[in-house]
């Protein structure tokens, strides 16, 4: 039998119908961006960032007073805020402060990646990081004149927030890529350096922590300092 004859025989004479692929669902419109509601206090976030992460309280307070950091009311996550050129909140990154279980960190749905967590200064220097906590840890490690420089956390390794910050602050001519020191971070440094070159930025340096990231570096130095103090007291 030919193939059509065999199919007809197996179907007891029924010809059947041609198979039609299932039509795909129409793309859903993107959900609107909604900032998590603020908690009445920041007690848990302060405790997490200062005690667990080793960041100076003054630095945490500075970002909180600038409206760039708060504690959400429902889950008590740390919320790192990013605003556009008009001061309107366009980006929010949530980070759990629980000491147990796997760390939870995510960008709030609808966030615009161009406006990730950042702080602008007046100098010609921009420091670029992967995560907000790394940014704040770097400031804790190098606090001298930190308020005059500009900082941006990509909340990943995408270039969008870095390029937008440079566009909005034409005085910025020097860029330090301060990403993680692991293989993924070094690969991202190479890619971002190329992108910066394409946009005319040639004064680009790489600052990598001795530990995996800048918070690990900060905590390690803090622990070493505490050990030295304890040994001196014992002597």
Coordinates of N, CA and C in Angstrom, one line a residue:
X1 N 0.8 -1.2 0.0 CA 0.0 0.0 0.0 C 0.9 1.3 0.0
X2 N 0.3 2.3 -0.6 CA 1.0 3.5 -0.5 C 0.7 4.1 0.9
X3 N 1.5 5.1 1.3 CA 1.3 5.7 2.6 C -0.1 6.2 2.9
X4 N -0.7 6.9 1.9 CA -2.1 7.4 2.2 C -3.1 6.2 2.3
X5 N -2.9 5.1 1.4 CA -3.8 3.9 1.5 C -3.6 3.2 2.9
X6 N -2.4 3.2 3.4 CA -2.2 2.5 4.7 C -2.8 3.3 5.8
X7 N -2.8 4.6 5.7 CA -3.4 5.4 6.8 C -4.9 5.2 6.7
X8 N -5.5 5.2 5.5 CA -6.9 5.1 5.4 C -7.3 3.7 5.9
X9 N -6.5 2.6 5.6 CA -6.8 1.3 6.1 C -6.8 1.2 7.6
X10 N -5.8 1.8 8.2 CA -5.7 1.8 9.7 C -6.8 2.6 10.4
X11 N -7.3 3.6 9.7 CA -8.4 4.4 10.2 C -9.8 3.9 9.9
X12 N -9.8 2.6 9.4 CA -11.1 2.0 9.0 C -11.8 2.9 8.0
X13 N -11.1 3.4 7.0 CA -11.7 4.1 6.0 C -11.8 5.6 6.2
X14 N -11.5 6.1 7.4 CA -11.6 7.5 7.7 C -10.4 8.2 7.1
X15 N -10.6 9.3 6.4 CA -9.5 10.0 5.8 C -8.7 10.9 6.8
X16 N -9.3 11.2 7.9 CA -8.7 12.0 9.0 C -8.5 13.5 8.5
X17 N -7.9 14.3 9.4 CA -7.7 15.7 9.1 C -6.2 16.0 9.2
X18 N -5.8 17.0 8.4 CA -4.4 17.4 8.6 C -4.2 18.0 9.9
X19 N -2.9 17.8 10.5 CA -2.6 18.3 11.8 C -2.3 19.8 11.7
X20 N -2.9 20.5 12.6 CA -2.7 22.0 12.7 C -2.0 22.3 13.9
X21 N -0.9 23.0 13.8 CA -0.1 23.4 15.0 C -0.9 24.3 15.9
X22 N -0.7 24.2 17.1 CA -1.5 25.0 18.1 C -0.9 26.5 18.0
X23 N -1.9 27.4 17.9 CA -1.5 28.8 17.7 C -0.9 29.3 19.1
X24 N 0.2 30.0 19.0 CA 0.8 30.5 20.2 C 0.0 31.6 20.8
X25 N 0.1 31.7 22.2 CA -0.6 32.7 22.9 C -0.1 34.1 22.6
X26 N -0.9 35.0 22.5 CA -0.4 36.4 22.2 C 0.4 36.9 23.4
X27 N 1.4 37.7 23.0 CA 2.3 38.2 24.0 C 1.5 39.0 25.0
X28 N 1.8 38.8 26.3 CA 1.1 39.5 27.4 C 1.8 40.9 27.5
X29 N 1.0 41.9 27.7 CA 1.7 43.2 27.9 C 2.5 43.2 29.2
X30 N 3.6 43.9 29.2 CA 4.5 44.0 30.4 C 3.7 44.5 31.6
X31 N 3.9 43.9 32.8 CA 3.3 44.4 34.0 C 3.8 45.7 34.4
X32 N 3.0 46.5 35.0 CA 3.4 47.9 35.4 C 4.4 47.7 36.6
X33 N 5.2 48.7 36.7 CA 6.2 48.7 37.8 C 5.6 49.3 39.1
X34 N 5.7 48.5 40.1 CA 5.1 48.9 41.4 C 6.2 48.7 42.5
X35 N 6.5 49.8 43.2 CA 7.5 49.8 44.2 C 7.0 49.1 45.5
X36 N 7.7 48.2 46.1 CA 7.3 47.6 47.3 C 7.0 48.6 48.4
X37 N 5.9 48.4 49.2 CA 5.6 49.4 50.3 C 6.7 49.4 51.3
X38 N 7.0 50.6 51.9 CA 8.0 50.8 52.9 C 7.5 50.3 54.3
X39 N 8.5 49.8 55.0 CA 8.2 49.5 56.4 C 8.4 50.7 57.3
X40 N 7.8 50.7 58.5 CA 7.9 51.9 59.4 C 9.3 52.1 59.8
X41 N 10.2 51.1 59.9 CA 11.5 51.2 60.3 C 12.5 50.4 59.4
X42 N 13.8 50.6 59.6 CA 14.8 49.9 58.8 C 15.6 49.0 59.8
X43 N 15.1 48.6 60.9 CA 15.9 47.9 61.9 C 16.6 46.7 61.3
X44 N 15.8 45.9 60.6 CA 16.4 44.6 60.1 C 17.4 44.8 59.0
X45 N 17.1 45.8 58.2 CA 18.1 46.1 57.1 C 19.4 46.7 57.7
X46 N 19.3 47.6 58.7 CA 20.5 48.1 59.3 C 21.3 47.0 59.9
X47 N 20.6 46.1 60.7 CA 21.3 45.0 61.3 C 22.0 44.2 60.3
X48 N 21.4 43.9 59.2 CA 21.9 43.0 58.2 C 23.2 43.6 57.5
X49 N 23.0 44.9 57.1 CA 24.1 45.5 56.4 C 25.3 45.9 57.2
X50 N 25.0 46.3 58.5 CA 26.1 46.7 59.3 C 26.8 45.5 60.1
X51 N 26.0 44.6 60.6 CA 26.6 43.5 61.3 C 27.0 42.3 60.5
X52 N 26.1 41.9 59.6 CA 26.4 40.8 58.7 C 27.3 41.1 57.6
X53 N 27.1 42.3 57.0 CA 27.9 42.7 55.8 C 29.0 43.6 56.1
X54 N 29.1 44.2 57.3 CA 30.2 45.0 57.7 C 30.3 46.4 57.2
X55 N 29.2 46.9 56.7 CA 29.2 48.2 56.1 C 28.9 49.2 57.2
X56 N 29.7 50.3 57.1 CA 29.6 51.4 58.2 C 28.2 51.9 58.2
X57 N 27.7 52.2 59.4 CA 26.3 52.7 59.6 C 26.1 54.0 58.9
X58 N 27.2 54.8 59.0 CA 27.1 56.2 58.3 C 26.8 56.0 56.8
X59 N 27.4 55.0 56.2 CA 27.2 54.8 54.7 C 25.8 54.4 54.5
X60 N 25.3 53.4 55.3 CA 23.9 52.9 55.1 C 22.9 54.1 55.3
X61 N 23.2 54.9 56.3 CA 22.3 56.1 56.6 C 22.3 57.0 55.4
X62 N 23.5 57.2 54.8 CA 23.6 58.2 53.7 C 22.7 57.7 52.5
X63 N 22.7 56.5 52.2 CA 21.9 56.0 51.1 C 20.4 56.0 51.4
X64 N 20.1 55.7 52.7 CA 18.7 55.7 53.1 C 18.2 57.1 53.1
X65 N 18.9 58.1 53.6 CA 18.4 59.5 53.6 C 18.3 60.0 52.2
X66 N 19.1 59.5 51.2 CA 18.9 59.9 49.8 C 17.8 59.2 49.1
X67 N 17.0 58.4 49.9 CA 15.9 57.7 49.3 C 16.2 56.5 48.4
X68 N 17.4 56.0 48.5 CA 17.9 54.9 47.6 C 17.9 53.6 48.3
X69 N 17.5 53.5 49.6 CA 17.5 52.3 50.3 C 16.4 52.3 51.4
X70 N 15.6 51.2 51.5 CA 14.7 51.1 52.6 C 14.3 49.6 52.8
X71 N 13.5 49.4 53.8 CA 13.1 48.0 54.2 C 11.6 47.9 53.8
X72 N 11.3 46.8 53.0 CA 9.9 46.7 52.6 C 9.0 46.1 53.7
X73 N 7.8 46.5 53.7 CA 6.9 46.2 54.8 C 6.4 44.8 54.9
X74 N 6.3 44.1 53.8 CA 5.8 42.8 53.8 C 6.8 41.7 54.2
X75 N 7.9 41.7 53.6 CA 8.9 40.7 53.8 C 10.2 41.2 54.5
X76 N 10.3 42.4 54.7 CA 11.4 43.1 55.4 C 12.7 42.9 54.6
X77 N 12.6 42.8 53.2 CA 13.8 42.8 52.4 C 14.4 44.2 52.3
X78 N 15.7 44.2 52.0 CA 16.3 45.4 51.7 C 16.0 45.8 50.2
X79 N 15.5 47.0 50.0 CA 15.1 47.5 48.7 C 16.0 48.6 48.2
X80 N 16.7 48.3 47.1 CA 17.7 49.3 46.6 C 17.0 50.0 45.4
X81 N 16.9 51.3 45.4 CA 16.1 52.1 44.5 C 17.0 52.7 43.4
X82 N 16.4 52.8 42.2 CA 17.1 53.5 41.1 C 16.1 54.5 40.5
X83 N 16.5 55.8 40.3 CA 15.6 56.8 39.8 C 16.1 57.3 38.4
X84 N 15.2 57.9 37.7 CA 15.5 58.4 36.4 C 16.1 59.9 36.5
X85 N 16.2 60.6 35.4 CA 16.8 61.9 35.4 C 15.9 62.9 36.1
X86 N 14.7 62.6 36.3 CA 13.8 63.5 37.0 C 13.5 63.1 38.4
X87 N 14.2 62.1 38.9 CA 14.1 61.7 40.3 C 12.9 60.7 40.5
X88 N 12.3 60.3 39.4 CA 11.2 59.3 39.5 C 11.8 57.9 39.6
X89 N 11.2 57.1 40.6 CA 11.7 55.8 40.8 C 11.3 54.9 39.6
X90 N 12.3 54.3 39.0 CA 12.1 53.4 37.8 C 12.6 52.0 38.0
X91 N 13.4 51.8 39.1 CA 14.0 50.5 39.3 C 14.1 50.2 40.8
X92 N 13.8 48.9 41.1 CA 13.9 48.5 42.5 C 14.5 47.0 42.6
X93 N 15.5 46.9 43.4 CA 16.2 45.6 43.5 C 16.0 45.1 45.0
X94 N 15.4 43.9 45.1 CA 15.1 43.4 46.5 C 16.1 42.3 46.9
X95 N 16.6 42.4 48.1 CA 17.6 41.5 48.7 C 17.1 41.0 50.0
X96 N 17.0 39.7 50.3 CA 16.6 39.2 51.6 C 17.6 39.5 52.6
X97 N 17.2 39.7 53.8 CA 18.2 39.9 54.9 C 18.1 38.7 55.9
X98 N 17.5 37.6 55.5 CA 17.5 36.4 56.4 C 18.9 35.8 56.5
X99 N 19.2 35.3 57.6 CA 20.5 34.6 57.8 C 20.5 33.2 57.5
X100 N 19.3 32.6 57.3 CA 19.2 31.2 57.0 C 18.6 31.0 55.5
X101 N 19.0 29.9 54.9 CA 18.5 29.5 53.6 C 19.3 30.3 52.5
X102 N 18.9 30.0 51.3 CA 19.5 30.6 50.1 C 19.1 32.1 50.0
X103 N 20.0 32.9 49.7 CA 19.8 34.3 49.6 C 18.8 34.6 48.4
X104 N 17.8 35.5 48.7 CA 16.8 35.9 47.7 C 17.2 37.3 47.2
X105 N 17.4 37.4 45.9 CA 17.6 38.7 45.3 C 17.0 38.8 43.9
X106 N 16.3 39.8 43.6 CA 15.6 39.9 42.4 C 15.2 41.4 42.1
X107 N 15.2 41.7 40.8 CA 14.7 43.0 40.4 C 13.2 43.0 40.4
X108 N 12.6 44.0 40.9 CA 11.1 44.1 40.9 C 10.6 44.1 39.4
X109 N 9.6 43.3 39.2 CA 9.1 43.2 37.8 C 8.7 44.6 37.3
X110 N 9.0 44.9 36.0 CA 8.8 46.2 35.4 C 9.9 47.2 35.6
X111 N 10.9 46.8 36.3 CA 12.1 47.7 36.5 C 12.8 48.0 35.2
X112 N 13.2 49.3 35.0 CA 13.9 49.6 33.8 C 15.4 49.5 34.1
X113 N 16.1 48.6 33.4 CA 17.5 48.3 33.7 C 18.4 49.6 33.6
X114 N 18.0 50.6 32.8 CA 18.8 51.8 32.7 C 19.0 52.5 34.0
X115 N 18.0 52.4 34.9 CA 18.0 53.2 36.1 C 18.3 52.4 37.3
X116 N 19.2 51.4 37.2 CA 19.5 50.6 38.3 C 20.2 51.4 39.5
X117 N 20.4 50.9 40.6 CA 20.9 51.5 41.8 C 22.1 52.3 41.5
X118 N 22.1 53.6 41.8 CA 23.3 54.5 41.4 C 23.3 55.7 42.3
X119 N 24.4 56.4 42.3 CA 24.5 57.6 43.0 C 25.5 58.5 42.3
X120 N 25.1 59.7 41.9 CA 26.0 60.6 41.1 C 26.7 61.6 42.0
X121 N 28.0 61.8 41.6 CA 28.8 62.8 42.2 C 29.2 63.9 41.3
X122 N 30.3 64.6 41.6 CA 30.7 65.8 40.8 C 32.0 65.6 40.1
X123 N 32.8 64.5 40.5 CA 34.1 64.3 39.9 C 33.9 63.7 38.5
X124 N 35.1 63.3 37.9 CA 35.0 62.7 36.6 C 35.2 61.2 36.6
X125 N 35.0 60.6 37.8 CA 35.2 59.2 38.0 C 33.9 58.4 38.3
X126 N 33.7 57.3 37.6 CA 32.6 56.5 37.8 C 33.1 55.1 38.1
X127 N 32.5 54.5 39.2 CA 32.8 53.1 39.6 C 31.6 52.2 39.3
X128 N 31.8 51.1 38.7 CA 30.8 50.2 38.2 C 30.8 48.9 39.0
X129 N 29.7 48.4 39.5 CA 29.6 47.2 40.3 C 28.5 46.2 39.8
X130 N 28.6 45.0 40.2 CA 27.5 44.0 39.9 C 26.3 44.2 40.8
X131 N 26.5 44.4 42.1 CA 25.4 44.4 43.0 C 25.5 45.6 43.9
X132 N 24.3 46.1 44.5 CA 24.3 47.2 45.4 C 25.2 47.0 46.6
X133 N 25.2 45.9 47.2 CA 25.9 45.6 48.4 C 27.4 45.7 48.1
X134 N 27.8 45.3 46.9 CA 29.2 45.4 46.5 C 29.6 46.9 46.4
X135 N 28.7 47.7 45.9 CA 28.9 49.1 45.7 C 29.2 49.8 47.1
X136 N 28.3 49.5 48.1 CA 28.4 50.0 49.4 C 29.6 49.5 50.1
X137 N 29.9 48.3 49.9 CA 31.1 47.7 50.5 C 32.4 48.4 50.0
X138 N 32.4 48.7 48.7 CA 33.6 49.4 48.2 C 33.7 50.8 48.8
X139 N 32.6 51.5 49.0 CA 32.6 52.8 49.7 C 33.2 52.6 51.1
X140 N 32.8 51.5 51.8 CA 33.3 51.3 53.1 C 34.8 51.1 53.1
X141 N 35.3 50.4 52.1 CA 36.7 50.1 52.0 C 37.5 51.4 51.6
X142 N 36.9 52.2 50.7 CA 37.6 53.4 50.2 C 36.7 54.6 50.5
X143 N 36.6 55.1 51.7 CA 35.6 56.1 52.1 C 36.1 57.5 51.8
X144 N 37.4 57.7 51.5 CA 37.9 59.1 51.3 C 37.3 59.8 50.1
X145 N 36.6 60.9 50.3 CA 36.0 61.7 49.3 C 35.0 60.9 48.4
X146 N 34.4 59.9 49.0 CA 33.5 59.0 48.2 C 32.3 59.8 47.7
X147 N 31.8 60.8 48.4 CA 30.6 61.5 48.0 C 30.8 62.3 46.7
X148 N 32.0 62.6 46.3 CA 32.2 63.4 45.1 C 32.3 62.5 43.8
X149 N 32.4 61.2 44.0 CA 32.5 60.3 42.9 C 31.1 59.7 42.5
X150 N 31.0 59.1 41.4 CA 29.7 58.5 40.9 C 29.8 56.9 41.0
X151 N 28.7 56.3 41.3 CA 28.7 54.8 41.5 C 27.4 54.3 40.8
X152 N 27.5 53.1 40.2 CA 26.4 52.4 39.7 C 26.5 50.9 39.9
X153 N 25.4 50.3 40.3 CA 25.4 48.8 40.4 C 24.5 48.3 39.3
X154 N 25.0 47.4 38.5 CA 24.2 47.0 37.3 C 23.1 46.0 37.7
X155 N 23.2 45.4 38.9 CA 22.3 44.4 39.3 C 22.4 43.2 38.3
X156 N 23.6 42.9 38.0 CA 23.9 41.9 37.0 C 25.2 42.4 36.3
X157 N 25.3 42.1 35.0 CA 26.4 42.6 34.2 C 26.0 43.3 32.9
X158 N 24.8 43.7 32.8 CA 24.3 44.4 31.6 C 24.9 45.8 31.6
X159 N 25.1 46.3 30.5 CA 25.7 47.7 30.4 C 24.8 48.8 30.4
X160 N 23.5 48.6 30.4 CA 22.5 49.7 30.3 C 22.6 50.8 31.3
X161 N 22.7 50.4 32.6 CA 22.7 51.4 33.6 C 24.1 52.2 33.6
X162 N 25.1 51.5 33.2 CA 26.4 52.2 33.1 C 26.4 53.3 32.0
X163 N 25.9 52.9 30.8 CA 25.8 53.8 29.7 C 24.9 55.0 30.0
X164 N 23.8 54.7 30.7 CA 22.8 55.8 31.0 C 23.5 56.8 32.0
X165 N 24.2 56.3 33.0 CA 24.8 57.1 33.9 C 25.9 58.0 33.3
X166 N 26.6 57.5 32.3 CA 27.6 58.3 31.6 C 26.9 59.3 30.7
X167 N 25.8 58.9 30.1 CA 25.1 59.9 29.3 C 24.5 61.1 30.1
X168 N 24.0 60.8 31.3 CA 23.4 61.8 32.1 C 24.4 62.7 32.8
X169 N 25.7 62.2 32.9 CA 26.7 63.0 33.6 C 27.9 63.1 32.7
X170 N 27.9 64.1 31.8 CA 29.0 64.2 30.8 C 30.3 64.5 31.4
X171 N 30.4 64.9 32.7 CA 31.7 65.2 33.2 C 32.5 63.8 33.5
X172 N 31.8 62.7 33.5 CA 32.4 61.4 33.8 C 33.2 61.0 32.6
X173 N 34.5 60.9 32.8 CA 35.4 60.5 31.7 C 36.3 59.2 32.1
X174 N 36.4 59.0 33.4 CA 37.1 57.8 33.9 C 36.2 56.8 34.4
X175 N 36.4 55.5 34.0 CA 35.5 54.4 34.4 C 36.3 53.3 35.0
X176 N 36.0 52.9 36.3 CA 36.6 51.8 36.9 C 35.6 50.7 37.0
X177 N 35.9 49.6 36.4 CA 35.0 48.4 36.4 C 35.4 47.5 37.6
X178 N 34.5 47.5 38.6 CA 34.8 46.9 39.9 C 33.9 45.7 40.1
X179 N 34.0 44.8 39.1 CA 33.1 43.6 39.1 C 33.7 42.5 40.0
X180 N 33.1 41.3 40.1 CA 33.6 40.2 40.8 C 34.9 39.7 40.2
X181 N 35.7 39.0 41.0 CA 37.0 38.5 40.5 C 36.9 37.1 40.0
X182 N 35.7 36.6 39.9 CA 35.5 35.2 39.4 C 35.6 35.3 37.8
X183 N 35.5 34.1 37.2 CA 35.6 34.0 35.7 C 34.5 34.8 35.1
X184 N 33.3 34.7 35.6 CA 32.2 35.5 35.0 C 32.4 37.0 35.1
X185 N 32.9 37.4 36.2 CA 33.1 38.9 36.4 C 34.2 39.4 35.5
X186 N 35.3 38.6 35.3 CA 36.4 39.0 34.4 C 36.0 39.0 33.0
X187 N 35.1 38.1 32.6 CA 34.6 38.0 31.2 C 33.7 39.3 31.0
X188 N 32.9 39.6 32.0 CA 32.1 40.8 31.9 C 32.9 42.1 31.7
X189 N 34.0 42.1 32.5 CA 34.9 43.3 32.4 C 35.4 43.5 30.9
X190 N 35.8 42.4 30.3 CA 36.3 42.5 28.9 C 35.2 43.0 28.0
X191 N 34.0 42.5 28.2 CA 32.9 42.9 27.3 C 32.5 44.3 27.5
X192 N 32.4 44.8 28.8 CA 32.1 46.2 29.1 C 33.2 47.1 28.6
X193 N 34.4 46.7 28.7 CA 35.5 47.5 28.2 C 35.4 47.8 26.7
X194 N 35.0 46.7 26.0 CA 34.8 46.9 24.6 C 33.6 47.8 24.3
X195 N 32.6 47.7 25.0 CA 31.4 48.6 24.8 C 31.7 50.0 25.1
X196 N 32.5 50.2 26.2 CA 32.9 51.6 26.5 C 33.8 52.2 25.4
X197 N 34.7 51.4 24.9 CA 35.5 51.9 23.8 C 34.7 52.3 22.6
X198 N 33.6 51.5 22.3 CA 32.7 51.8 21.2 C 32.0 53.2 21.4
X199 N 31.9 53.5 22.6 CA 31.2 54.8 22.9 C 32.2 55.9 23.2
X200 N 33.4 55.7 23.0 CA 34.4 56.8 23.1 C 35.1 56.9 24.4
X201 N 34.9 56.0 25.3 CA 35.5 56.0 26.6 C 36.8 55.2 26.6
X202 N 37.9 55.8 26.7 CA 39.2 55.1 26.6 C 39.9 55.0 28.0
X203 N 39.6 55.9 28.9 CA 40.2 55.8 30.3 C 39.4 54.9 31.1
X204 N 39.6 53.6 30.9 CA 38.9 52.5 31.6 C 39.9 51.6 32.3
X205 N 39.6 51.4 33.6 CA 40.5 50.5 34.4 C 39.6 49.4 35.0
X206 N 40.3 48.4 35.5 CA 39.6 47.3 36.2 C 40.2 47.2 37.6
X207 N 39.3 47.2 38.5 CA 39.6 47.0 40.0 C 38.9 45.8 40.5
X208 N 39.7 44.7 40.7 CA 39.1 43.5 41.1 C 39.5 43.2 42.6
X209 N 38.5 42.8 43.4 CA 38.8 42.4 44.8 C 39.7 41.2 44.9
X210 N 40.4 41.1 46.0 CA 41.2 39.9 46.2 C 40.3 38.7 46.5
X211 N 39.2 39.0 47.2 CA 38.2 37.9 47.4 C 37.3 37.8 46.2
X212 N 36.2 37.1 46.3 CA 35.3 36.9 45.1 C 34.6 38.2 44.8
X213 N 34.1 38.9 45.8 CA 33.5 40.2 45.5 C 33.9 41.2 46.6
X214 N 33.4 42.4 46.5 CA 33.8 43.5 47.4 C 33.3 43.3 48.8
X215 N 32.1 42.7 49.0 CA 31.7 42.5 50.3 C 32.5 41.4 51.0
X216 N 32.8 40.3 50.3 CA 33.7 39.3 50.8 C 35.1 39.9 51.2
X217 N 35.5 40.9 50.4 CA 36.8 41.6 50.7 C 36.6 42.4 52.0
X218 N 35.5 43.1 52.1 CA 35.3 43.9 53.3 C 35.2 43.1 54.6
X219 N 34.4 42.0 54.5 CA 34.3 41.1 55.7 C 35.6 40.5 56.1
X220 N 36.4 40.1 55.1 CA 37.7 39.5 55.4 C 38.6 40.4 56.1
X221 N 38.6 41.7 55.6 CA 39.5 42.7 56.3 C 39.0 43.0 57.7
X222 N 37.7 43.0 57.8 CA 37.1 43.3 59.2 C 37.5 42.2 60.1
X223 N 37.4 40.9 59.7 CA 37.7 39.8 60.5 C 39.2 39.8 60.9
X224 N 40.1 40.1 59.9 CA 41.5 40.2 60.2 C 41.8 41.2 61.2
X225 N 41.1 42.4 61.1 CA 41.4 43.5 62.0 C 40.9 43.1 63.5
X226 N 39.8 42.4 63.5 CA 39.3 41.9 64.8 C 40.3 40.9 65.5
X227 N 40.8 40.0 64.6 CA 41.8 39.0 65.1 C 43.0 39.7 65.7
X228 N 43.5 40.7 65.0 CA 44.7 41.4 65.4 C 44.5 42.1 66.7
X229 N 43.3 42.7 66.9 CA 42.9 43.4 68.1 C 42.9 42.4 69.3
X230 N 42.3 41.2 69.0 CA 42.2 40.2 70.1 C 43.6 39.7 70.5
X231 N 44.5 39.5 69.5 CA 45.8 39.0 69.8 C 46.6 40.0 70.6
X232 N 46.4 41.3 70.3 CA 47.1 42.4 71.0 C 46.6 42.4 72.4
X233 N 45.3 42.2 72.6 CA 44.7 42.3 74.0 C 45.3 41.1 74.8
X234 N 45.4 39.9 74.2 CA 45.9 38.8 74.9 C 47.4 39.0 75.3
X235 N 48.2 39.7 74.5 CA 49.5 40.0 74.8 C 49.6 41.0 76.0

